CSV table of C-alpha atoms in Angstrom, one decimal:
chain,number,residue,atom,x,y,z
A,78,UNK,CA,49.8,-90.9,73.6
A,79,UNK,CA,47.5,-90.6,76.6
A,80,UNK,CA,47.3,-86.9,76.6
A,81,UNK,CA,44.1,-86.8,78.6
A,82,UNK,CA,45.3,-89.2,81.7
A,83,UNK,CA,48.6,-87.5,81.7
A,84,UNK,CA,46.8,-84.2,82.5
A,85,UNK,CA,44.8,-85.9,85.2
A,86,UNK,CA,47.7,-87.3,86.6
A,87,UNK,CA,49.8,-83.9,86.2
A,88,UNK,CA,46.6,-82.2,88.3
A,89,UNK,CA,46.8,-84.7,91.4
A,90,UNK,CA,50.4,-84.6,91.3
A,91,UNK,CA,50.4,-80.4,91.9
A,92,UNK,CA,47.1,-80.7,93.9
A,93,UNK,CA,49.5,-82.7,96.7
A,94,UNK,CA,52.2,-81.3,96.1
A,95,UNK,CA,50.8,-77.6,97.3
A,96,UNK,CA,49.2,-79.3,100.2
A,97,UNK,CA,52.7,-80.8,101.1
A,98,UNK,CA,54.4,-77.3,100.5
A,99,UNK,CA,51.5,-76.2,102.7
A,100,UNK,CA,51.7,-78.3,105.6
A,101,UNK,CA,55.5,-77.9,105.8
A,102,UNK,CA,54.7,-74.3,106.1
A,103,UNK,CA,52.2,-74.7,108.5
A,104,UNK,CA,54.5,-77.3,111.1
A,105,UNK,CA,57.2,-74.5,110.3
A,106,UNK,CA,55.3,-71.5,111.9
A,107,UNK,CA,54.1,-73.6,115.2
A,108,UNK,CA,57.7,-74.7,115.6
A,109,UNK,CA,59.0,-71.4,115.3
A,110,UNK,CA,56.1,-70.4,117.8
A,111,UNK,CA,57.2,-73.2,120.6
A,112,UNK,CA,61.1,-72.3,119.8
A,113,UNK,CA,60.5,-68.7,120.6
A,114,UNK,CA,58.7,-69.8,123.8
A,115,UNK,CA,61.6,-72.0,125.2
A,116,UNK,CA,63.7,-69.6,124.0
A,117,UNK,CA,62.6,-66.8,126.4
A,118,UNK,CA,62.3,-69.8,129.2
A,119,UNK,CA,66.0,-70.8,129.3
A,120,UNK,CA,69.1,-69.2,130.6
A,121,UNK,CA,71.4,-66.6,128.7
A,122,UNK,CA,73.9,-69.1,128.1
A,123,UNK,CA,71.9,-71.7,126.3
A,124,UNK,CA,71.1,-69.2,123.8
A,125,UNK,CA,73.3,-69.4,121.4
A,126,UNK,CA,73.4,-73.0,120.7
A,127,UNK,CA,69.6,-72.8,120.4
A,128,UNK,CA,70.6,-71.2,117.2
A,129,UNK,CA,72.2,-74.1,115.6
A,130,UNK,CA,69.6,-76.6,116.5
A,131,UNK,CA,66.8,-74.2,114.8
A,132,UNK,CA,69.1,-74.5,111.7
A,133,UNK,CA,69.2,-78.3,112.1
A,134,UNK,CA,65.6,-78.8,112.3
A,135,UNK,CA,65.2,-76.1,109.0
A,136,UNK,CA,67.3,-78.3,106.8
A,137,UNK,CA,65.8,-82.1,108.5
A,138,UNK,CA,62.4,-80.8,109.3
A,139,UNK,CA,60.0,-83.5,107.5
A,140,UNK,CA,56.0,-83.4,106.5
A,141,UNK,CA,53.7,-86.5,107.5
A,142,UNK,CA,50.6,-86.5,104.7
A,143,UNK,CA,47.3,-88.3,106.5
A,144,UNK,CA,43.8,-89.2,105.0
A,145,UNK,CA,42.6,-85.7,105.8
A,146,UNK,CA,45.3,-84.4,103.4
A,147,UNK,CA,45.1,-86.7,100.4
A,148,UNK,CA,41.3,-87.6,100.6
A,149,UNK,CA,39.7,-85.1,98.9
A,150,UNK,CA,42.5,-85.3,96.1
A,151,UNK,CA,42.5,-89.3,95.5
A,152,UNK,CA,38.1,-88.8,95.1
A,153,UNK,CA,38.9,-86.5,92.6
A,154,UNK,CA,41.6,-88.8,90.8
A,155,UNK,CA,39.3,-91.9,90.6
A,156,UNK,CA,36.7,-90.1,88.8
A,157,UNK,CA,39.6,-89.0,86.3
A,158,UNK,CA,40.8,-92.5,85.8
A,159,UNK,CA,36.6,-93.6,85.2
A,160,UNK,CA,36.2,-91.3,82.8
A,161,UNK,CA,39.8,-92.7,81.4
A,162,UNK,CA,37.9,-95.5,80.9
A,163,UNK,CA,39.9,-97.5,83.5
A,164,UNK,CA,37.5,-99.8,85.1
A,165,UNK,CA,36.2,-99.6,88.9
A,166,UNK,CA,38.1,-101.9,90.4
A,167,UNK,CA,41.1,-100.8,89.0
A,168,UNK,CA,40.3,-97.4,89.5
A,169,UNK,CA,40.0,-98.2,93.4
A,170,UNK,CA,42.9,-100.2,93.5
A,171,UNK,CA,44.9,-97.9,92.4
A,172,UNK,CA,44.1,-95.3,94.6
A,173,UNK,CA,44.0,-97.4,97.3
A,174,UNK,CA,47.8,-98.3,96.9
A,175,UNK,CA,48.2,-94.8,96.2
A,176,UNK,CA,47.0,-93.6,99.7
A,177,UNK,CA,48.9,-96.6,101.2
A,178,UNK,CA,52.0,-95.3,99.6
A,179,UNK,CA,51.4,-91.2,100.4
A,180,UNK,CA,49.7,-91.4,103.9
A,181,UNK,CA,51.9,-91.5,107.2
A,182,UNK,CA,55.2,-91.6,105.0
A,183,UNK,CA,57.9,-88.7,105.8
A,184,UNK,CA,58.7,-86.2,102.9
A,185,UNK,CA,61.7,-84.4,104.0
A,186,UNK,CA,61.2,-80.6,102.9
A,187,UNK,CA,64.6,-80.3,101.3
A,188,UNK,CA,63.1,-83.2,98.7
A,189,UNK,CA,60.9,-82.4,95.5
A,190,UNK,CA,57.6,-83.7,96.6
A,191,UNK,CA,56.6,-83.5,93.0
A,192,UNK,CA,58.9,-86.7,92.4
A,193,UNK,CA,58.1,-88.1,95.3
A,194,UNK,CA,54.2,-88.2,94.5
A,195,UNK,CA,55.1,-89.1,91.3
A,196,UNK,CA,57.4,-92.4,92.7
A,197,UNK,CA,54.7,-93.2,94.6
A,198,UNK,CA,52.0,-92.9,91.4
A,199,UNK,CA,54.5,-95.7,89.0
A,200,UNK,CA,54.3,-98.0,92.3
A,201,UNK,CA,50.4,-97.6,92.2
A,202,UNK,CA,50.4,-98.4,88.7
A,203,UNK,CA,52.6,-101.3,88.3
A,204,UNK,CA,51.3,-102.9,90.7
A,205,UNK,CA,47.7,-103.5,88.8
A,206,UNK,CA,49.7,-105.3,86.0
A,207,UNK,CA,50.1,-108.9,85.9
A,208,UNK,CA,53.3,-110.4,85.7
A,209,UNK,CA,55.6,-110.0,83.0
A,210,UNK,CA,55.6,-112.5,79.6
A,211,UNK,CA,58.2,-112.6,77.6
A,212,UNK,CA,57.0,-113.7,74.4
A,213,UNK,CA,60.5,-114.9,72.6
A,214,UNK,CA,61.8,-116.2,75.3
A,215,UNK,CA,58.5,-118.2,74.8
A,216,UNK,CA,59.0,-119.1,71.4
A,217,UNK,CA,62.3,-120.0,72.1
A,218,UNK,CA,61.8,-122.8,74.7
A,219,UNK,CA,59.1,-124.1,73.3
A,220,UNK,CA,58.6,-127.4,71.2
A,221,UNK,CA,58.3,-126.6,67.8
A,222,UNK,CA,56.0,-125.8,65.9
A,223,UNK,CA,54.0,-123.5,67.7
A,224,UNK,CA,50.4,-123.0,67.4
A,225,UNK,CA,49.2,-119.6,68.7
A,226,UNK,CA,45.5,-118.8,67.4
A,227,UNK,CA,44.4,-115.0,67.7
A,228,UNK,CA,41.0,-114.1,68.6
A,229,UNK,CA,39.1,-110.6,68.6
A,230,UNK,CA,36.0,-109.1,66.9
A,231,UNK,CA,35.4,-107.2,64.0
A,232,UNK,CA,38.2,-104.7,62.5
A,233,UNK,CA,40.1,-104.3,65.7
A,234,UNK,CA,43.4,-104.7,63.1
A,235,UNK,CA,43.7,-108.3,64.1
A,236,UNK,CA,45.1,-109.2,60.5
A,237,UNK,CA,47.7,-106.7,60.0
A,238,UNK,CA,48.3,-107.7,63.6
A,239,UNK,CA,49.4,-111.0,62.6
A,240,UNK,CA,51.1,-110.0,60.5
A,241,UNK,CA,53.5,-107.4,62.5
A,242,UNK,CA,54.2,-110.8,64.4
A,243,UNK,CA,55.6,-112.7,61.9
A,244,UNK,CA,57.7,-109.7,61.0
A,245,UNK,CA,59.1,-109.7,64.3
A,246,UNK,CA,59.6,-113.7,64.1
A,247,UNK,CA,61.9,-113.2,61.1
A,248,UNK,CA,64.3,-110.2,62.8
A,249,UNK,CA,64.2,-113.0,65.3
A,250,UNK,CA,65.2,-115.6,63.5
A,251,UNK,CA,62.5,-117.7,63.7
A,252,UNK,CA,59.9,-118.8,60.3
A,253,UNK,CA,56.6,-118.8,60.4
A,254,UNK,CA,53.7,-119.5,58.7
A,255,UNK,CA,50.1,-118.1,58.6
A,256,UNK,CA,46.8,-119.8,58.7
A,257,UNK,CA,43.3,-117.9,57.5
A,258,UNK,CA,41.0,-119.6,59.5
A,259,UNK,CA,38.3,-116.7,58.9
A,260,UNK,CA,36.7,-118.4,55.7
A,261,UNK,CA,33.5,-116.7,57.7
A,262,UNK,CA,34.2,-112.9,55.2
A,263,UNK,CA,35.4,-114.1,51.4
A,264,UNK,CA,37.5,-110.9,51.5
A,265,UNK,CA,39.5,-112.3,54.8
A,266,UNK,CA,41.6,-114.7,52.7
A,267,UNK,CA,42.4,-111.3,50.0
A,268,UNK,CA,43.7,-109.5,53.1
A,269,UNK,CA,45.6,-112.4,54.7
A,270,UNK,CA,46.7,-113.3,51.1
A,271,UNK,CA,48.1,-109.8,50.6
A,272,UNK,CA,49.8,-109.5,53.8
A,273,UNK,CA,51.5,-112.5,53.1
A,274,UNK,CA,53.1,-111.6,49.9
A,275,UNK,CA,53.7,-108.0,51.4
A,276,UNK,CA,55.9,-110.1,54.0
A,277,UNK,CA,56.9,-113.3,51.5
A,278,UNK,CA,55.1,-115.7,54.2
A,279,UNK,CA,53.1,-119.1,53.1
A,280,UNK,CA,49.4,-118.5,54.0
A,281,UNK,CA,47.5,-121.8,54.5
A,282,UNK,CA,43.7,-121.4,53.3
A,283,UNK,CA,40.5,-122.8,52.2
A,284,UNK,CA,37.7,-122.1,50.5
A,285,UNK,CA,35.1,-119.6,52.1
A,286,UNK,CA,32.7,-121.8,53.8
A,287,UNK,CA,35.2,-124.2,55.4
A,288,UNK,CA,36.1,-125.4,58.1
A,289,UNK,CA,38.7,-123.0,59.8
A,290,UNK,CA,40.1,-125.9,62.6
A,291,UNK,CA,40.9,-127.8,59.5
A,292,UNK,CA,42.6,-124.6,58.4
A,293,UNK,CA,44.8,-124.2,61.2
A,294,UNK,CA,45.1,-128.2,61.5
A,295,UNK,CA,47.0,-128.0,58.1
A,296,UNK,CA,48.7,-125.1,58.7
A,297,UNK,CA,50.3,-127.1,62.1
A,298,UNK,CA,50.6,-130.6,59.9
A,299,UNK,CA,52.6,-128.2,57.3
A,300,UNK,CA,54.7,-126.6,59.6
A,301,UNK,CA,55.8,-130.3,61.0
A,302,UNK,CA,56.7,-131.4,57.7
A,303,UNK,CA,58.5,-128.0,56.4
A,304,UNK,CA,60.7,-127.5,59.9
A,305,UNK,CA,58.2,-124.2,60.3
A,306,UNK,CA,58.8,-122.5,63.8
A,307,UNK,CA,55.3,-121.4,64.5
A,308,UNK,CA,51.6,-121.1,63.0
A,309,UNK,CA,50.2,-118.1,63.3
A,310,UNK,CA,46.2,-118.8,63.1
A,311,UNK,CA,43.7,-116.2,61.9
A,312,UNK,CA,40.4,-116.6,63.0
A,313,UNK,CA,37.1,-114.6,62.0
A,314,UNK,CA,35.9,-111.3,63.8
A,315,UNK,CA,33.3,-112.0,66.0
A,316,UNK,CA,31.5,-110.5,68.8
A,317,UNK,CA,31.4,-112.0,71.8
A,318,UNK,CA,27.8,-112.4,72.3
A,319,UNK,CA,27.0,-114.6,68.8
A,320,UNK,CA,26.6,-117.6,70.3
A,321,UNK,CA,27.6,-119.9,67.3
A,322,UNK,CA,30.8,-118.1,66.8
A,323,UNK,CA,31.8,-118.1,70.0
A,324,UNK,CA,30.9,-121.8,69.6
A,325,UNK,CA,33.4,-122.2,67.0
A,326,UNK,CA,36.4,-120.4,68.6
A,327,UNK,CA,35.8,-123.2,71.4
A,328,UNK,CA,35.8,-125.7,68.9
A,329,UNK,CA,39.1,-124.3,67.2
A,330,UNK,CA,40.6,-124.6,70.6
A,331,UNK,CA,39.3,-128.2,71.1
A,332,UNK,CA,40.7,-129.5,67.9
A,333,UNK,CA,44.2,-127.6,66.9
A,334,UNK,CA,45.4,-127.2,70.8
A,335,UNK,CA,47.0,-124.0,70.1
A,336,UNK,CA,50.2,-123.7,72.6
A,337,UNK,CA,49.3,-119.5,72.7
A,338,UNK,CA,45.8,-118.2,72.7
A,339,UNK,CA,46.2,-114.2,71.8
A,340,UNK,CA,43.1,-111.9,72.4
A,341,UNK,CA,43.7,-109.0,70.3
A,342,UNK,CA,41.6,-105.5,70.2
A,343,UNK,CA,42.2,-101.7,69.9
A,344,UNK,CA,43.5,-99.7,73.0
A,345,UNK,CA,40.9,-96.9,72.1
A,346,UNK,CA,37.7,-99.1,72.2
A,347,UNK,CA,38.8,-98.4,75.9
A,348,UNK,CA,35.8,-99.9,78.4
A,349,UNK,CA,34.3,-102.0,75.5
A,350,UNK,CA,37.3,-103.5,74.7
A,351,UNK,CA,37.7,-104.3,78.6
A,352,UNK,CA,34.1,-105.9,78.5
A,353,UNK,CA,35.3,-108.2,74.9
A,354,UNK,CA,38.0,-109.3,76.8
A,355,UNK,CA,36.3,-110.8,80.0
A,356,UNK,CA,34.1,-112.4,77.5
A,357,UNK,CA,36.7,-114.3,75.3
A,358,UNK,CA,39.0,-115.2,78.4
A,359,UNK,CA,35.9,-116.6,79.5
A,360,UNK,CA,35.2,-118.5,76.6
A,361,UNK,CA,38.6,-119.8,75.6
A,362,UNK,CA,41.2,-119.0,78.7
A,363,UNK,CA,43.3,-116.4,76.6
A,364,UNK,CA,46.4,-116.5,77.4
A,365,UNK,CA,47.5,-113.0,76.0
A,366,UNK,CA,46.6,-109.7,75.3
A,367,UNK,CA,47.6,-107.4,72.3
A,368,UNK,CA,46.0,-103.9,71.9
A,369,UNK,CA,46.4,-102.2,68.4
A,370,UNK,CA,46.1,-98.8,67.8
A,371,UNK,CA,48.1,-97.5,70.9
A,372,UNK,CA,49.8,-94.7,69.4
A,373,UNK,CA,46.4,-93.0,68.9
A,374,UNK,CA,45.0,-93.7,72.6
A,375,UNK,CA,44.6,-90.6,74.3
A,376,UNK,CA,43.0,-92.3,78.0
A,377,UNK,CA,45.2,-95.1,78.5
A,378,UNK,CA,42.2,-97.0,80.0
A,379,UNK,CA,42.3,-100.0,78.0
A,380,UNK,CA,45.5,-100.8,78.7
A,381,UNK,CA,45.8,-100.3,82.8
A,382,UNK,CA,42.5,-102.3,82.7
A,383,UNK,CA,43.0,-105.2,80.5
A,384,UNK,CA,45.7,-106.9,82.2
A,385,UNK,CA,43.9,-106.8,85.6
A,386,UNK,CA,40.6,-107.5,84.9
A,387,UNK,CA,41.5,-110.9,83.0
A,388,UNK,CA,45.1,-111.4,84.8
A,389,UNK,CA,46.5,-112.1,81.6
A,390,UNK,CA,49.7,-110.1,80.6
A,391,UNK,CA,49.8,-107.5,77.4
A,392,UNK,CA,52.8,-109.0,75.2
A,393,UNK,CA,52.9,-106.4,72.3
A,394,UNK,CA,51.5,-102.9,71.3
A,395,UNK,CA,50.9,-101.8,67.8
A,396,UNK,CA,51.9,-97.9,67.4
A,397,UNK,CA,51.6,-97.5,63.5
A,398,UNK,CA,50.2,-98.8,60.0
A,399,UNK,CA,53.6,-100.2,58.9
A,400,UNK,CA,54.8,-103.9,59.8
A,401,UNK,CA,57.5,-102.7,61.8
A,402,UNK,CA,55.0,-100.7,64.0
A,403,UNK,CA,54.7,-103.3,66.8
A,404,UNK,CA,56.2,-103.1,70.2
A,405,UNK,CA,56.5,-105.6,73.4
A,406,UNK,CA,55.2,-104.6,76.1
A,407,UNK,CA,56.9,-103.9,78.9
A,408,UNK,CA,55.3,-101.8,82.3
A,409,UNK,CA,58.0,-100.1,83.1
A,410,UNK,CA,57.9,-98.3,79.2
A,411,UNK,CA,54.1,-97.8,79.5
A,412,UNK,CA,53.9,-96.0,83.3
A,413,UNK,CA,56.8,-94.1,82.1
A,414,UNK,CA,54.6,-92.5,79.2
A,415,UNK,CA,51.4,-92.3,81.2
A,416,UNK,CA,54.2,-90.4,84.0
A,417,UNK,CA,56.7,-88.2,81.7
């Protein structure tokens, strides 16, 4: 996972790390320098307590990076994190509170600079991400039932996505029930269908060709009469420059009031899937972000981007095929992997 920024990262990280060990050396020698002239200035006497101050400053002496040291270093980093596929302005943000975080501050020579670059990288990092959501403590104080509608385009594993959530409802202790409100693709209500016997969940339908607000109107009117905990509403693949589509996500909004509105995608479609979701929170305000596939993401990009760009938080990651493969998100887990 995120093989390729973890080498970039690993690069800056030894890149400043030599040009701390250098430095140190460097404010060593014209110490020693100034130490043997005042040592030939003062008195015999003095001399051997000069000794012990020498030691002193060997085991406190401490290295101040500035811009001159780190510049060339940070340039370098940002075009790793482009070609990452994290966006610009996250790019620059991070290594703006990167420099913030390395320039002027003391690294005592007795420390590992390696950790303390790295320290300084997780700070850089979390602080793009939004804050926290914690989706069951969601589900929990909220009214029941609860509508949450997920939107996304074409095979992005939206579906299976669902899903994994419902899966995690039950270990929860909550019920759920799913609505197909693609009836755009006749196979859509076959795969919905299927997952929902895989799972032993209800799935709420209509013919292809309907009406999927109606779909997801039921599904809510259903879950009020049966004591269901939440809806969980499919909604057709679509790309976020059809027009009428994108029409008819607004219109799903307008009439079912969903409580959650998920924007799901694939954390390797990495810039594109940046780009989808500025579109879509555009469109419909989304209030959430899941990214599939992140077990196979080898940049990371998508991920550090999302959140930012749209300042909506990332609630779950999918890391496998299998129903149990589905993971909340928190930052703390992700920098970890993108630092270990």
């Amino acid at each position: 996972m995120f093989d390729n920024l973890k080498k970039k990262i690993n690069i800056f990280e030894s890149k400043v790390k030599e040009k701390t060990q250098e430095k140190a050396s460097e404010e060593k020698e014209d110490k020693e320098k100034t130490q043997e002239q005042k040592q030939e200035q003062e008195q015999e006497q003095e001399r051997a307590s000069l000794g012990q101050k020498a030691k002193k400053f060997v085991t406190e002496r401490k290295v101040f990076l500035d811009e001159d040291d780190v510049e060339p270093y940070l340039e370098e980093l940002k075009l790793s994190l482009l070609k990452s596929d994290v966006a610009l302005e996250v790019s620059e943000k991070i290594v703006e509170k990167l420099e913030s975080n390395l320039v002027g501050e003391e690294i005592k020579w007795r420390e590992n600079s390696e950790k303390y670059v790295k320290k300084a990288f997780k700070e850089a990092l979390i602080d793009v991400f939004p804050s926290e959501f914690n989706f069951f403590d969601f589900i929990e104080e909220k009214d029941k039932p609860i509508n949450i509608l997920f939107v996304g385009t074409n095979g992005v594993g939206k579906t299976t996505t669902i899903a994994k959530i419902s899966k995690a409802l039950e270990e929860k202790g909550y019920s759920s029930v799913l609505a197909n409100g693609d009836t755009f693709r006749a196979g859509a209500i076959q795969q919905l269908d299927k997952h929902g016997e895989n799972i032993d969940k209800k799935v709420i339908k209509h013919e292809k060709g309907g009406d999927p607000a109606a779909v997801i109107y039921d599904a809510v009117e259903y879950s009020e009469a049966n004591n269901v905990d939440v809806v969980l509403g499919d909604t057709a693949g679509r790309m976020h420059t059809d027009v009428n589509l994108m029409d008819q996500i607004k219109k799903i909004k307008r009439v079912t009031k969903p409580d959650l509105i998920v924007f799901v995608d694939e954390a390797v479609a990495g810039s594109d899937a940046v780009e989808r979701a500025k579109e879509f929170d555009e469109a419909v305000d989304v209030d959430a972000v899941i990214l599939s596939k992140i077990d196979a993401d080898v940049k990371g990009g998508a991920a550090i981007s999302i959140s930012h760009t749209i300042e909506k938080p990332i609630i779950f990651v999918g890391t496998g095929q299998g129903y149990e493969d589905i993971k909340e998100f928190n930052t703390d887990w992700f920098v970890g992997q993108i630092l270990e």
